[in-house]
Coordinates of C-alpha atoms in Angstrom, one line a residue:
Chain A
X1 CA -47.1 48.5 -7.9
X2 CA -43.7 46.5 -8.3
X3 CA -42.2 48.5 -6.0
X4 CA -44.2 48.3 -3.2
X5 CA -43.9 44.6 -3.5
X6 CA -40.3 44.5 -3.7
X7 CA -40.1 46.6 -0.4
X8 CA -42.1 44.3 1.1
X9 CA -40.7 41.0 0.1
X10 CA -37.0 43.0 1.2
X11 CA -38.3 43.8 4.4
X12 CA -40.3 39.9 5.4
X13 CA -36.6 38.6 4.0
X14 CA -35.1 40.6 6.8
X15 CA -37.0 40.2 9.8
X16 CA -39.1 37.0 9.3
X17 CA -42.2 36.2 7.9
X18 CA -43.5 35.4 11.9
X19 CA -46.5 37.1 13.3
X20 CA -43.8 38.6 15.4
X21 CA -42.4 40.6 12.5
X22 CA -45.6 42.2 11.6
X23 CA -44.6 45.4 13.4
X24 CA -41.1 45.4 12.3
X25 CA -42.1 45.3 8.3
X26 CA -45.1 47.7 8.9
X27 CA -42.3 50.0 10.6
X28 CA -40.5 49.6 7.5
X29 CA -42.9 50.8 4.9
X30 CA -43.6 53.9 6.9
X31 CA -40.3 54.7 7.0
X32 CA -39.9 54.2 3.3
X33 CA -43.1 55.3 1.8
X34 CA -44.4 57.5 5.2
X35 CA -47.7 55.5 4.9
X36 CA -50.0 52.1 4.9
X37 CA -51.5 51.9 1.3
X38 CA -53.8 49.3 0.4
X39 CA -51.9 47.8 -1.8
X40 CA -49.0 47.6 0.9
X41 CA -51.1 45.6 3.4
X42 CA -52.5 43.1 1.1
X43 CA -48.6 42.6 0.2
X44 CA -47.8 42.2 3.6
X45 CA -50.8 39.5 4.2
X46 CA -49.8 37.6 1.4
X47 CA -46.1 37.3 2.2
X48 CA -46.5 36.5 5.6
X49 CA -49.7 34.5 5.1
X50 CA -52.1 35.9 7.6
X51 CA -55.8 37.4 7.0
X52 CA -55.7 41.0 5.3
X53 CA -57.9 41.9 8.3
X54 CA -55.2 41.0 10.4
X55 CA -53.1 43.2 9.4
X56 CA -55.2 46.1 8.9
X57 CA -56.2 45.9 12.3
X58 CA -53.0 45.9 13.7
X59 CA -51.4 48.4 11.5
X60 CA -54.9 51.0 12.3
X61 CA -54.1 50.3 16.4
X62 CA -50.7 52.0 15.9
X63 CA -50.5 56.0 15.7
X64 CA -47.7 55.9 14.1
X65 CA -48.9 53.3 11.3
X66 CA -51.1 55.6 9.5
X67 CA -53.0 54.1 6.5
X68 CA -54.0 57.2 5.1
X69 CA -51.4 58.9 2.1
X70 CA -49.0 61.4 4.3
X71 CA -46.2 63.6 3.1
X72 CA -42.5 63.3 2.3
X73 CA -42.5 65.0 5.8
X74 CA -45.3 64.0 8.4
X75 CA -45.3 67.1 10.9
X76 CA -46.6 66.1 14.2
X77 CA -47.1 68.9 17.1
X78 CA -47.2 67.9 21.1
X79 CA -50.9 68.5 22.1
X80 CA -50.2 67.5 26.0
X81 CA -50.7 69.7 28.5
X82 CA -47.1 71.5 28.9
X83 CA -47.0 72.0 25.3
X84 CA -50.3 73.4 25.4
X85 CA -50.0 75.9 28.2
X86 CA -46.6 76.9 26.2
X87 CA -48.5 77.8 23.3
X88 CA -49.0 74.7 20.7
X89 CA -52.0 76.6 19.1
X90 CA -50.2 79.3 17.7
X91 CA -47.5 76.9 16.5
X92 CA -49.9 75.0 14.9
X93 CA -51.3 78.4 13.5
X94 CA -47.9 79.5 12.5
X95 CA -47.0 76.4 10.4
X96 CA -50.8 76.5 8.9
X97 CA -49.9 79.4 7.4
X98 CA -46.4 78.7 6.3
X99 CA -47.6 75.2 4.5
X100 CA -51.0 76.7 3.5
X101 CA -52.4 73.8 5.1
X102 CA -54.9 72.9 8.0
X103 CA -54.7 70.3 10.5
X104 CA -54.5 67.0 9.3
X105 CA -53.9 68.2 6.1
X106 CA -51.3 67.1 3.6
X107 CA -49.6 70.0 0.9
X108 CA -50.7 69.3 -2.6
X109 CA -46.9 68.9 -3.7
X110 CA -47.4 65.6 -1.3
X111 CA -44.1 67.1 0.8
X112 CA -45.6 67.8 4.3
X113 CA -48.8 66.2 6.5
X114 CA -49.6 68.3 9.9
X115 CA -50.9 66.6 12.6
X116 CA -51.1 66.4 16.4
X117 CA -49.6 64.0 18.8
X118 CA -50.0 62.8 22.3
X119 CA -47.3 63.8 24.6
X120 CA -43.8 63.3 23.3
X121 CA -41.9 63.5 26.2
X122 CA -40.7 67.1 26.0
X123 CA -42.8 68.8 28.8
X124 CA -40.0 70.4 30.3
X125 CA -38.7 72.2 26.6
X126 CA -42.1 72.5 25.3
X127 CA -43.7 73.2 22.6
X128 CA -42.3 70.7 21.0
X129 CA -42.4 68.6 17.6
X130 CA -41.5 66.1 15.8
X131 CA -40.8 66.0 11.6
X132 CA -40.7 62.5 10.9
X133 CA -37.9 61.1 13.7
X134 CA -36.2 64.7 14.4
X135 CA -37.1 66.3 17.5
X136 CA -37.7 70.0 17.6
X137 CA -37.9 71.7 20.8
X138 CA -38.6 75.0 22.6
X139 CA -40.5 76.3 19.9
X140 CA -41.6 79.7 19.2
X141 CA -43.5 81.1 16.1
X142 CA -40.5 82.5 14.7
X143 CA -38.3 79.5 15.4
X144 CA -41.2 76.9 14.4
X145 CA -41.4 79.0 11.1
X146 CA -37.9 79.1 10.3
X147 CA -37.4 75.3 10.7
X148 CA -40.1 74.6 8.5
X149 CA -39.4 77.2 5.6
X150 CA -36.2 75.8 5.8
X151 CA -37.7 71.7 5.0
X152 CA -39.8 74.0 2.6
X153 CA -36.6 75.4 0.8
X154 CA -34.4 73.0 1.3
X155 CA -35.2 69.4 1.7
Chain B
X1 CA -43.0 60.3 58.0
X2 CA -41.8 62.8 56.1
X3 CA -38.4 63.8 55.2
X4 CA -37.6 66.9 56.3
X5 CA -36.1 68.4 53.6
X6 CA -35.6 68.2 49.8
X7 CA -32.3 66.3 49.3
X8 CA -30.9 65.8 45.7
X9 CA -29.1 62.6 44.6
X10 CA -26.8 61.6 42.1
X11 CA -26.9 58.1 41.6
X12 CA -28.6 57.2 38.4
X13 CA -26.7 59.9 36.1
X14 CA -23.4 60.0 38.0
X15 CA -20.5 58.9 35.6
X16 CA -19.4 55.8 36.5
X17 CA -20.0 53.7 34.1
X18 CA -17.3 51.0 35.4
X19 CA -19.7 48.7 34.3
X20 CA -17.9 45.7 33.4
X21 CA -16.1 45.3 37.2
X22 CA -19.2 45.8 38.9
X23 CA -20.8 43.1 37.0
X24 CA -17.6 40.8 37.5
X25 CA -18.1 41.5 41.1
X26 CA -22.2 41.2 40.7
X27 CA -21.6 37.6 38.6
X28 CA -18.8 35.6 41.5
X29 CA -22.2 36.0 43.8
X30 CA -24.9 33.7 43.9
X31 CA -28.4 34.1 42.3
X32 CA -30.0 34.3 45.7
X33 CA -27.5 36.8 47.0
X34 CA -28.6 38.9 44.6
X35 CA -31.8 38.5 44.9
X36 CA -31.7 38.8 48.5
X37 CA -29.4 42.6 48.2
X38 CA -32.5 43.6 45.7
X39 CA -35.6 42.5 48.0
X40 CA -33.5 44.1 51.5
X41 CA -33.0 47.3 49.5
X42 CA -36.4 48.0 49.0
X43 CA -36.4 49.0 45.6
X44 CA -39.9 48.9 44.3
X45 CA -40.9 49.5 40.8
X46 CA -39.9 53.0 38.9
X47 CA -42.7 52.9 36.1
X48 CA -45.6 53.8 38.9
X49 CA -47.3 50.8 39.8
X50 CA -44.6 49.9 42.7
X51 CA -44.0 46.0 42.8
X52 CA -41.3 45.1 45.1
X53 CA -38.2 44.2 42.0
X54 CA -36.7 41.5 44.2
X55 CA -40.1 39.7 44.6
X56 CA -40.2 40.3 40.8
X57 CA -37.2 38.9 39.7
X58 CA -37.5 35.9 42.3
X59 CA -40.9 34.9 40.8
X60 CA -40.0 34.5 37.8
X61 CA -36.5 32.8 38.4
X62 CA -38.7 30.3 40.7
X63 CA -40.8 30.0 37.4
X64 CA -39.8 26.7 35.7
X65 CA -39.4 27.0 32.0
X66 CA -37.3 26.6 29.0
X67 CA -36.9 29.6 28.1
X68 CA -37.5 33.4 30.8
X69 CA -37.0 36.7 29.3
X70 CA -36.2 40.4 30.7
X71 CA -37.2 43.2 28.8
X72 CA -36.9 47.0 29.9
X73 CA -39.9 49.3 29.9
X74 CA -38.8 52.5 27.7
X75 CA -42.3 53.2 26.2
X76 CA -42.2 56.4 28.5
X77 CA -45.7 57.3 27.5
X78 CA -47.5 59.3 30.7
X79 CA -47.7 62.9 30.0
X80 CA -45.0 64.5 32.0
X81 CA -42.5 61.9 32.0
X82 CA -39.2 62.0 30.5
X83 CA -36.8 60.8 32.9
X84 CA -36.3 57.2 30.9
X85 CA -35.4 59.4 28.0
X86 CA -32.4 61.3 29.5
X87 CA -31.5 57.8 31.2
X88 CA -31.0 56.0 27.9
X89 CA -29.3 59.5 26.5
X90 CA -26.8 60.1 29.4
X91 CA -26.5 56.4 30.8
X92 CA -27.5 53.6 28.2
X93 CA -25.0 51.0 29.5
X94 CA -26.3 51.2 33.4
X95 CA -29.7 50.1 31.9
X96 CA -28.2 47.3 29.7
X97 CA -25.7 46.3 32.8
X98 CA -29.1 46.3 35.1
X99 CA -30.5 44.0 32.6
X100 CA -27.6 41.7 32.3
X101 CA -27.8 41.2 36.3
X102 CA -31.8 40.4 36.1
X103 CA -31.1 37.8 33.0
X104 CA -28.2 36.5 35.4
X105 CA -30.5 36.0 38.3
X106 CA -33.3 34.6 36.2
X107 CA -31.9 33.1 33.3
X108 CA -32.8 35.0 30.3
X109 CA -30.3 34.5 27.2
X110 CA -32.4 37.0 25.5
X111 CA -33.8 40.7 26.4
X112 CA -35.7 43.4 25.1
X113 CA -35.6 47.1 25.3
X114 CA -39.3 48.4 24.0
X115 CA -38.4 52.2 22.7
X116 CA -41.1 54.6 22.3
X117 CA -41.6 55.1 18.8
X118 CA -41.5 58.7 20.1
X119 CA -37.6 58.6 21.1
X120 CA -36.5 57.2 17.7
X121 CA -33.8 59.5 17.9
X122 CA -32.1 57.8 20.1
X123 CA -31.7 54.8 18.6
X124 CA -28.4 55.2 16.3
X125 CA -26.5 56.0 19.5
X126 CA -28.3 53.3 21.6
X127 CA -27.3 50.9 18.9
X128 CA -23.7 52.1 18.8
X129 CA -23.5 51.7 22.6
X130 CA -25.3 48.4 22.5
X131 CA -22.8 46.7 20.4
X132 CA -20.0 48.2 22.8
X133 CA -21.6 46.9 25.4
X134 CA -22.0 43.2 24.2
X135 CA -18.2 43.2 22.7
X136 CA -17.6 44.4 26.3
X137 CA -19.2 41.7 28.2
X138 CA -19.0 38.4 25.8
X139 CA -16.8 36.5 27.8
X140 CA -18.9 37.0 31.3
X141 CA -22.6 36.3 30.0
X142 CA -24.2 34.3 26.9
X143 CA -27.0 37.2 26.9
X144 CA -28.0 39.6 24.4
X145 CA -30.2 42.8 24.1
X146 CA -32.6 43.7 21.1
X147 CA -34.2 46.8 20.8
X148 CA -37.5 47.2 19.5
X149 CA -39.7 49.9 18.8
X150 CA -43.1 51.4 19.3
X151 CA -45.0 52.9 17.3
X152 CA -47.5 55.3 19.2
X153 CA -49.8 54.1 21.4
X154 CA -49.8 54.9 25.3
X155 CA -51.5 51.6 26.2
X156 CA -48.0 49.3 25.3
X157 CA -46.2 51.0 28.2
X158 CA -48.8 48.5 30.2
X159 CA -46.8 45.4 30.5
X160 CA -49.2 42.8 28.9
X161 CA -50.2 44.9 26.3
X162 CA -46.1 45.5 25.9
X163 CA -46.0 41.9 25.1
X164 CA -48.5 41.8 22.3
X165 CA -47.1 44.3 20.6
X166 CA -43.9 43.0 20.6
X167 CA -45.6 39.5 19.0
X168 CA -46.7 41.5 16.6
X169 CA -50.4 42.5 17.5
X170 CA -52.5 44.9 18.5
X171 CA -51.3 46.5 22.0
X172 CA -54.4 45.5 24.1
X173 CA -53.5 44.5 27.8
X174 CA -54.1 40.9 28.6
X175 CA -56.6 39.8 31.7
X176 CA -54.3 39.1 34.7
X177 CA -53.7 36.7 36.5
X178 CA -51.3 35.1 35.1
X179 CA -48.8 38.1 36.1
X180 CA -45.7 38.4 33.8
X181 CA -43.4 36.3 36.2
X182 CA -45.4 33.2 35.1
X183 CA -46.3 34.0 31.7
X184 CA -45.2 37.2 29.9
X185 CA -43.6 37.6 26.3
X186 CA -44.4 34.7 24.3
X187 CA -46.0 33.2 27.3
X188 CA -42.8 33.1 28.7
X189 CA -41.9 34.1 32.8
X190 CA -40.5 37.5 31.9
X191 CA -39.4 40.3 34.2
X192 CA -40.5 43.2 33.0
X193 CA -38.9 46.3 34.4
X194 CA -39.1 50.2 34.0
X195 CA -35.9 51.8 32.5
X196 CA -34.8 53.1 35.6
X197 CA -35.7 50.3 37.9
X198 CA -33.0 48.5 36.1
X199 CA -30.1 51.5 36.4
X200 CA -31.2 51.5 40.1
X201 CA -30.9 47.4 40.5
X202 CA -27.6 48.0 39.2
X203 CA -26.2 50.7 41.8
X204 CA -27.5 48.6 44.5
X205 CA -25.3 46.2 43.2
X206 CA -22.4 48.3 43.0
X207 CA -23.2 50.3 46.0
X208 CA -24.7 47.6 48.5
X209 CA -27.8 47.6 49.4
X210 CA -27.6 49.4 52.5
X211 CA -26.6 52.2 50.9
X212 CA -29.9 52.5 49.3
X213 CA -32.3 51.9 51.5
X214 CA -30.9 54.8 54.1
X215 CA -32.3 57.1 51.7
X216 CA -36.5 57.4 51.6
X217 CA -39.1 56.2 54.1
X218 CA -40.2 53.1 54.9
X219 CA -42.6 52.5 52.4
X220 CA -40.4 54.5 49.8
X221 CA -36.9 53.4 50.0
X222 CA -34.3 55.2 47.8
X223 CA -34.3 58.1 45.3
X224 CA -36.2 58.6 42.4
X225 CA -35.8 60.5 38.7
X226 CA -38.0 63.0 39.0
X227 CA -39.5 65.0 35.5
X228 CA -40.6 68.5 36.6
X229 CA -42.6 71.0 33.9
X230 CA -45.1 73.2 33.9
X231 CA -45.1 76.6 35.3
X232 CA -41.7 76.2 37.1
X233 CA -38.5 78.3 36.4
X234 CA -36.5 75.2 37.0
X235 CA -38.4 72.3 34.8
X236 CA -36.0 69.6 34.3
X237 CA -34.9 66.2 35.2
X238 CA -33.6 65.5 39.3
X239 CA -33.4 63.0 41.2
X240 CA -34.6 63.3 44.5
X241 CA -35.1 61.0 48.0
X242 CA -38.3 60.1 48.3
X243 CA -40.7 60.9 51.3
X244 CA -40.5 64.3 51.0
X245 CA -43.8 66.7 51.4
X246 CA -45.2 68.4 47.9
X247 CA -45.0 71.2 50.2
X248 CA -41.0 71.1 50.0
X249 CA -40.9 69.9 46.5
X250 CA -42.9 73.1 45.6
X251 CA -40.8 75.2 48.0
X252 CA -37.9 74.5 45.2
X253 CA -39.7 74.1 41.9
X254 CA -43.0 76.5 42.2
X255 CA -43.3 79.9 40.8
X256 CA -44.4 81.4 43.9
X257 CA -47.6 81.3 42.4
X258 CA -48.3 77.5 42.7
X259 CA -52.0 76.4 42.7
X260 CA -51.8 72.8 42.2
X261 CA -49.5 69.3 41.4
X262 CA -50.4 67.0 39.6
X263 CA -48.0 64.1 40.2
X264 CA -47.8 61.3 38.4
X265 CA -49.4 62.4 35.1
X266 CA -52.5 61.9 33.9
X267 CA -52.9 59.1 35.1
X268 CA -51.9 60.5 38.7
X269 CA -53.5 62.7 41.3
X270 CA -54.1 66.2 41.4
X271 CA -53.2 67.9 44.8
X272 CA -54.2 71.3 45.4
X273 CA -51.9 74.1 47.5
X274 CA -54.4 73.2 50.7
X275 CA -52.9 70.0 50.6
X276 CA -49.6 70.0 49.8
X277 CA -48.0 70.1 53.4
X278 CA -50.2 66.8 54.6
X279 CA -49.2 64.7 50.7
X280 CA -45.9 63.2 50.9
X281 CA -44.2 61.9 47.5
X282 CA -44.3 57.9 47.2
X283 CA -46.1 54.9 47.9
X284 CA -47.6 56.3 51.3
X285 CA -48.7 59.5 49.5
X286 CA -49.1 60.0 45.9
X287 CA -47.0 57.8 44.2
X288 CA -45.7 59.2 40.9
X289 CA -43.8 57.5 37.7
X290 CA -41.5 60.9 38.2
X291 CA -44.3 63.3 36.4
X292 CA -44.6 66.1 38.4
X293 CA -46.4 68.9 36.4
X294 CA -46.8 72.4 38.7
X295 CA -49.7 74.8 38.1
X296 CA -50.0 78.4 39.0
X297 CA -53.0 80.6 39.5
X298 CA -53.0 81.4 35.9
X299 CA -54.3 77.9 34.6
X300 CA -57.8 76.9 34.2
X301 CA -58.0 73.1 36.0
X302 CA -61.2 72.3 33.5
X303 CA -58.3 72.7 30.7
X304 CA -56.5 70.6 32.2
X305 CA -58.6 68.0 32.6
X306 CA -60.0 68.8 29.8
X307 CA -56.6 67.8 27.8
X308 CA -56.2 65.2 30.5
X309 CA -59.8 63.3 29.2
X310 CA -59.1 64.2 25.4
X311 CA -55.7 62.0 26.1
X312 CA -57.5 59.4 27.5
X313 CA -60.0 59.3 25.0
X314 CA -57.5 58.4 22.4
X315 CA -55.6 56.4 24.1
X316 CA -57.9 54.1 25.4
X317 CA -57.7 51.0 23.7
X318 CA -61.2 50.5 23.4
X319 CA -60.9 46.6 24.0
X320 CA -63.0 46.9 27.2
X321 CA -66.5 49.2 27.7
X322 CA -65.5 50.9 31.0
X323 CA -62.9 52.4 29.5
X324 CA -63.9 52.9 26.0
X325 CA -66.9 54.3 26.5
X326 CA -66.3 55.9 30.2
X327 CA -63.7 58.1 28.9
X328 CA -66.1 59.6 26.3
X329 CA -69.0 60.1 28.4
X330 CA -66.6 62.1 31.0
X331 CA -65.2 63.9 28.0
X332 CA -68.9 65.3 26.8
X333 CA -69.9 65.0 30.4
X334 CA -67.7 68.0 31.3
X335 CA -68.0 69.6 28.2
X336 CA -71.9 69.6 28.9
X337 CA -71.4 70.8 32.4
X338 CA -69.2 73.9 31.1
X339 CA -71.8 74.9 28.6
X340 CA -74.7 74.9 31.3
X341 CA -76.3 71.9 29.1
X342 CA -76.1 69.8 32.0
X343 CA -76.2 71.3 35.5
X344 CA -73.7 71.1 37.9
X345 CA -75.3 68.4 39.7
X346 CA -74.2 65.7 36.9
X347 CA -70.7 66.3 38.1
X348 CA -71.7 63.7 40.7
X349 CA -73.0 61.4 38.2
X350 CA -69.4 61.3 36.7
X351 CA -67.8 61.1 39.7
X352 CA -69.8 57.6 39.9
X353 CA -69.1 56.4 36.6
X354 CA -65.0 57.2 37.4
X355 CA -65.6 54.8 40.3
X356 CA -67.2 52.4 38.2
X357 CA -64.3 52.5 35.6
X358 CA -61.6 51.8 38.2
X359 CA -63.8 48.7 39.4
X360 CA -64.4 47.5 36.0
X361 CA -61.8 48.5 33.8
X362 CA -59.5 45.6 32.5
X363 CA -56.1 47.6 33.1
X364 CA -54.5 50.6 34.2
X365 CA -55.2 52.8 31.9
X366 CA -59.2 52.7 32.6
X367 CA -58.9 51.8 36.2
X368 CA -56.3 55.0 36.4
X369 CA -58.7 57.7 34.8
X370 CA -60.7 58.1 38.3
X371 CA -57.1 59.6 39.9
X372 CA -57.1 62.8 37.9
X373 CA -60.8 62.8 37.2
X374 CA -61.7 62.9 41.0
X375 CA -58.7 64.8 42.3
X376 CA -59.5 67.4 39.6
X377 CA -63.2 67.8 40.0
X378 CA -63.6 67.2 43.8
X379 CA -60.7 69.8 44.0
X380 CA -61.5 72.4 41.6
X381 CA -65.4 71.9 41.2
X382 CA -66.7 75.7 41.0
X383 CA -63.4 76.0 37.8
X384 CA -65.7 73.0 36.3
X385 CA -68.9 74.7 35.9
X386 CA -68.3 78.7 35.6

């Protein structure tokens, strides 16, 4: 995958080929490609000349790194205590059935991946999400539906 | 001694942002003038743990070294908390001014903001104030500020583990000693200090520090940002003096209906309504990062500690076997309990192996798991088993 390595080399000219980078260029794939393939990480350890291990284990410490194929749109839902005495389970419901989808699950169109997440700092506006970087916040099923139908038609 | 009543402040968000004079004014004084305004003003740590931020910043200026760093704590990870949020919304260049007086006083040319990878949203503004910032103050200091983010894990908001990850590794805490102030970021002394820490070393520099250490207790000088949610009308962001009883603060914030606080997050205490005249807020009491999450009679406490142990569970590094393992066991352990496949008697048994996990747990996060745990169960024991 040419691409792939391209990225890669793009992003190691950028930051450094330093140990200290390695979170930097792994942030930068994700953004890009929304996950960590295989081919990725071996590209990364060969650029910056450290142990495919290495970076595998660092990449699988970070939530946010994931390593398995995600959509164009990664969903993620507060699972925290505000957001769950506000109601996340019937959010998560809501969007299951919009996206056709379970938890953890990625649409066959490779657009959207629903997951959960640790608190996002929202407590007070909860339930709350997050679709890639954008914040979404005093969710209700309507609302929560809406927004996504809209990624859905739109985006 | 408690405060009598609830008294709101409005230091941290209140606009004005004269930055530049007040660090003109802050830079003709001497390092240990500074210094010396931060340790008599009290001001101790905003993240939770409490260390005295003079002491902190003196350390490592006494450190000697080529090269000292100051980075600012925004991976605002503990469930309940998102004060440091709205500081770096509303005020962003009160936290980079409070790190420009720290790299004064110490002599870092170089600091760090660590950004939740959460909060990415901020960072296009941040950036944009950022550069304002360092057009702003080029001729006063050689200093500059890079912001780096996270990317999802609790454990990096603990200091050591901060470090790794911003060398690149996996966030797992470091043994201490040696502290930060003696060898930090790239084994560097570095001060590392909480978001609002820095905005509050910075008013004390414009105020004086008299002006701070009026407000609070003795033990807990000043005001604090506080984060209030859960089943309050009023959830939001204040800043209040500290000292004051949990009775007071749920006078204001509680539904009428209030059966427990948990302050400080899950990593905090629970306090039930028996016990919210005798609990005072701060370092005497229940200290508290600024989570303050209020339950009524409506909420099940084996849910919450249910979600509070599922949090853990994930979060826990799994570097040391305290933690690692100690946050399963209590997960299945009160799962077991619930079910009737255990009886209630093993409640005592995890009580036990809490205790051992704040013994023998490398950091916070493991040592920290016994505050809710206990609180929670000794508490709310008959909600655990029926």
């Amino acid at each position: 995958m040419p691409e792939v390595q391209e990225l890669v080399k793009s992003l190691a000219d950028k930051y450094g080929r330093k140990r200290e980078n390695l979170l930097h260029i792994l942030q930068g794939i994700v953004e890009q490609e929304r996950y960590l393939s295989d081919v990725a990480l071996t590209e990364v350890a060969r650029e910056l000349d450290m142990s495919a291990a290495q970076v595998y284990g660092t990449a699988t410490f970070y939530t946010f790194l994931d390593t398995e194929p995600r959509g164009k749109y990664v969903i993620r839902i507060c699972r925290t205590i505000s957001c769950d005495m506000k109601g996340k389970n019937q959010i998560i419901q809501a969007i299951e059935d919009t996206l056709k989808i379970k938890l953890g699950e990625t649409t066959q169109n490779k657009k959207f991946t629903l997951l959960e997440t640790n608190c996002m700092g929202w407590c007070h506006e909860g339930p709350a999400m997050l679709i890639n970087d954008q914040v979404y916040t005093n969710l209700s099923v309507d609302k929560a539906m809406d927004i996504v139908t809209d990624y859905v038609k739109n985006k | 001694m408690t405060k009598n009543k609830l008294k709101r402040i409005d230091l941290i968000f209140h606009e004005d942002c004269e930055c530049r004079q007040v660090l003109e004014k802050t830079f003709s004084r001497s390092n240990d003038e500074i210094i010396n305004d931060i340790l008599e003003s009290g001001l101790k740590g905003r993240g939770g743990a409490g260390f005295p931020t003079g002491l902190k910043w003196k350390f490592t200026a006494e450190q000697p070294a080529d090269e000292r760093f100051v980075i600012c704590n925004a991976d605002e990870g503990e469930p309940g908390t998102f004060k440091d949020r709205e500081i770096l919304f509303k005020v962003p260049s009160k936290v980079f001014s409070g790190m420009a007086v720290c790299a004064k006083v110490i002599g870092a040319k170089k600091g760090y903001i660590y950004l939740r990878g959460e909060y990415r949203f901020l960072l296009p503004e941040l950036q944009k104030a950022l550069g304002a910032f360092h057009r702003d103050i080029k001729d006063l200091i050689d200093f500059e500020i890079i912001i780096q983010m996270g990317s999802g894990a609790y454990i990096c908001g603990e200091e050591s583990a901060l470090f790794e990850s911003m060398e690149g590794k996996r966030g797992e805490p470091r043994n201490k000693p040696p502290y930060p102030t003696i060898s930090g970021f790239k084994d560097k002394p570095t001060v590392i200090n909480n978001v609002e820490t820095l905005v509050y070393a910075f008013m004390i520099c414009k105020h004086g520090p008299l002006s701070f250490k009026e407000l609070g207790t003795s033990d807990s000088r000043g005001s604090k940002v506080f984060s209030v949610s859960g089943d309050t009308p009023i959830a939001g962001i204040y800043e209040l003096e500290l000292g004051m009883s949990l009775e007071h603060f749920v006078e204001e914030f509680g539904d009428g209906d209030t059966k427990a606080v948990q302050v400080g997050g899950a990593a905090g205490f629970c306090v039930p309504r028996k016990k919210l005249k005798e609990t005072i807020i701060g370092f005497e009491g229940v200290p508290t990062g600024g989570s303050m999450k209020v339950f009524n009679s409506s909420r099940s406490m084996y849910n919450v500690l249910h979600n509070y142990l599922e949090f853990f569970e994930e979060e826990s590094c799994g570097q040391c076997t305290p933690c690692r393992v100690g946050c399963q066991q209590l997960l299945k352990g009160i799962e077991a309990v619930k079910k009737g496949e255990k009886k209630a008697i093993y409640l005592d048994q995890l009580l036990k192996l809490s205790e051992t996990m704040k013994l023998a747990s490398k950091c916070g996060l493991g040592q920290s798991v016994a505050n809710s745990f206990s609180s929670i169960v000794d508490n709310f024991r008959e909600e655990m088993i029926y």
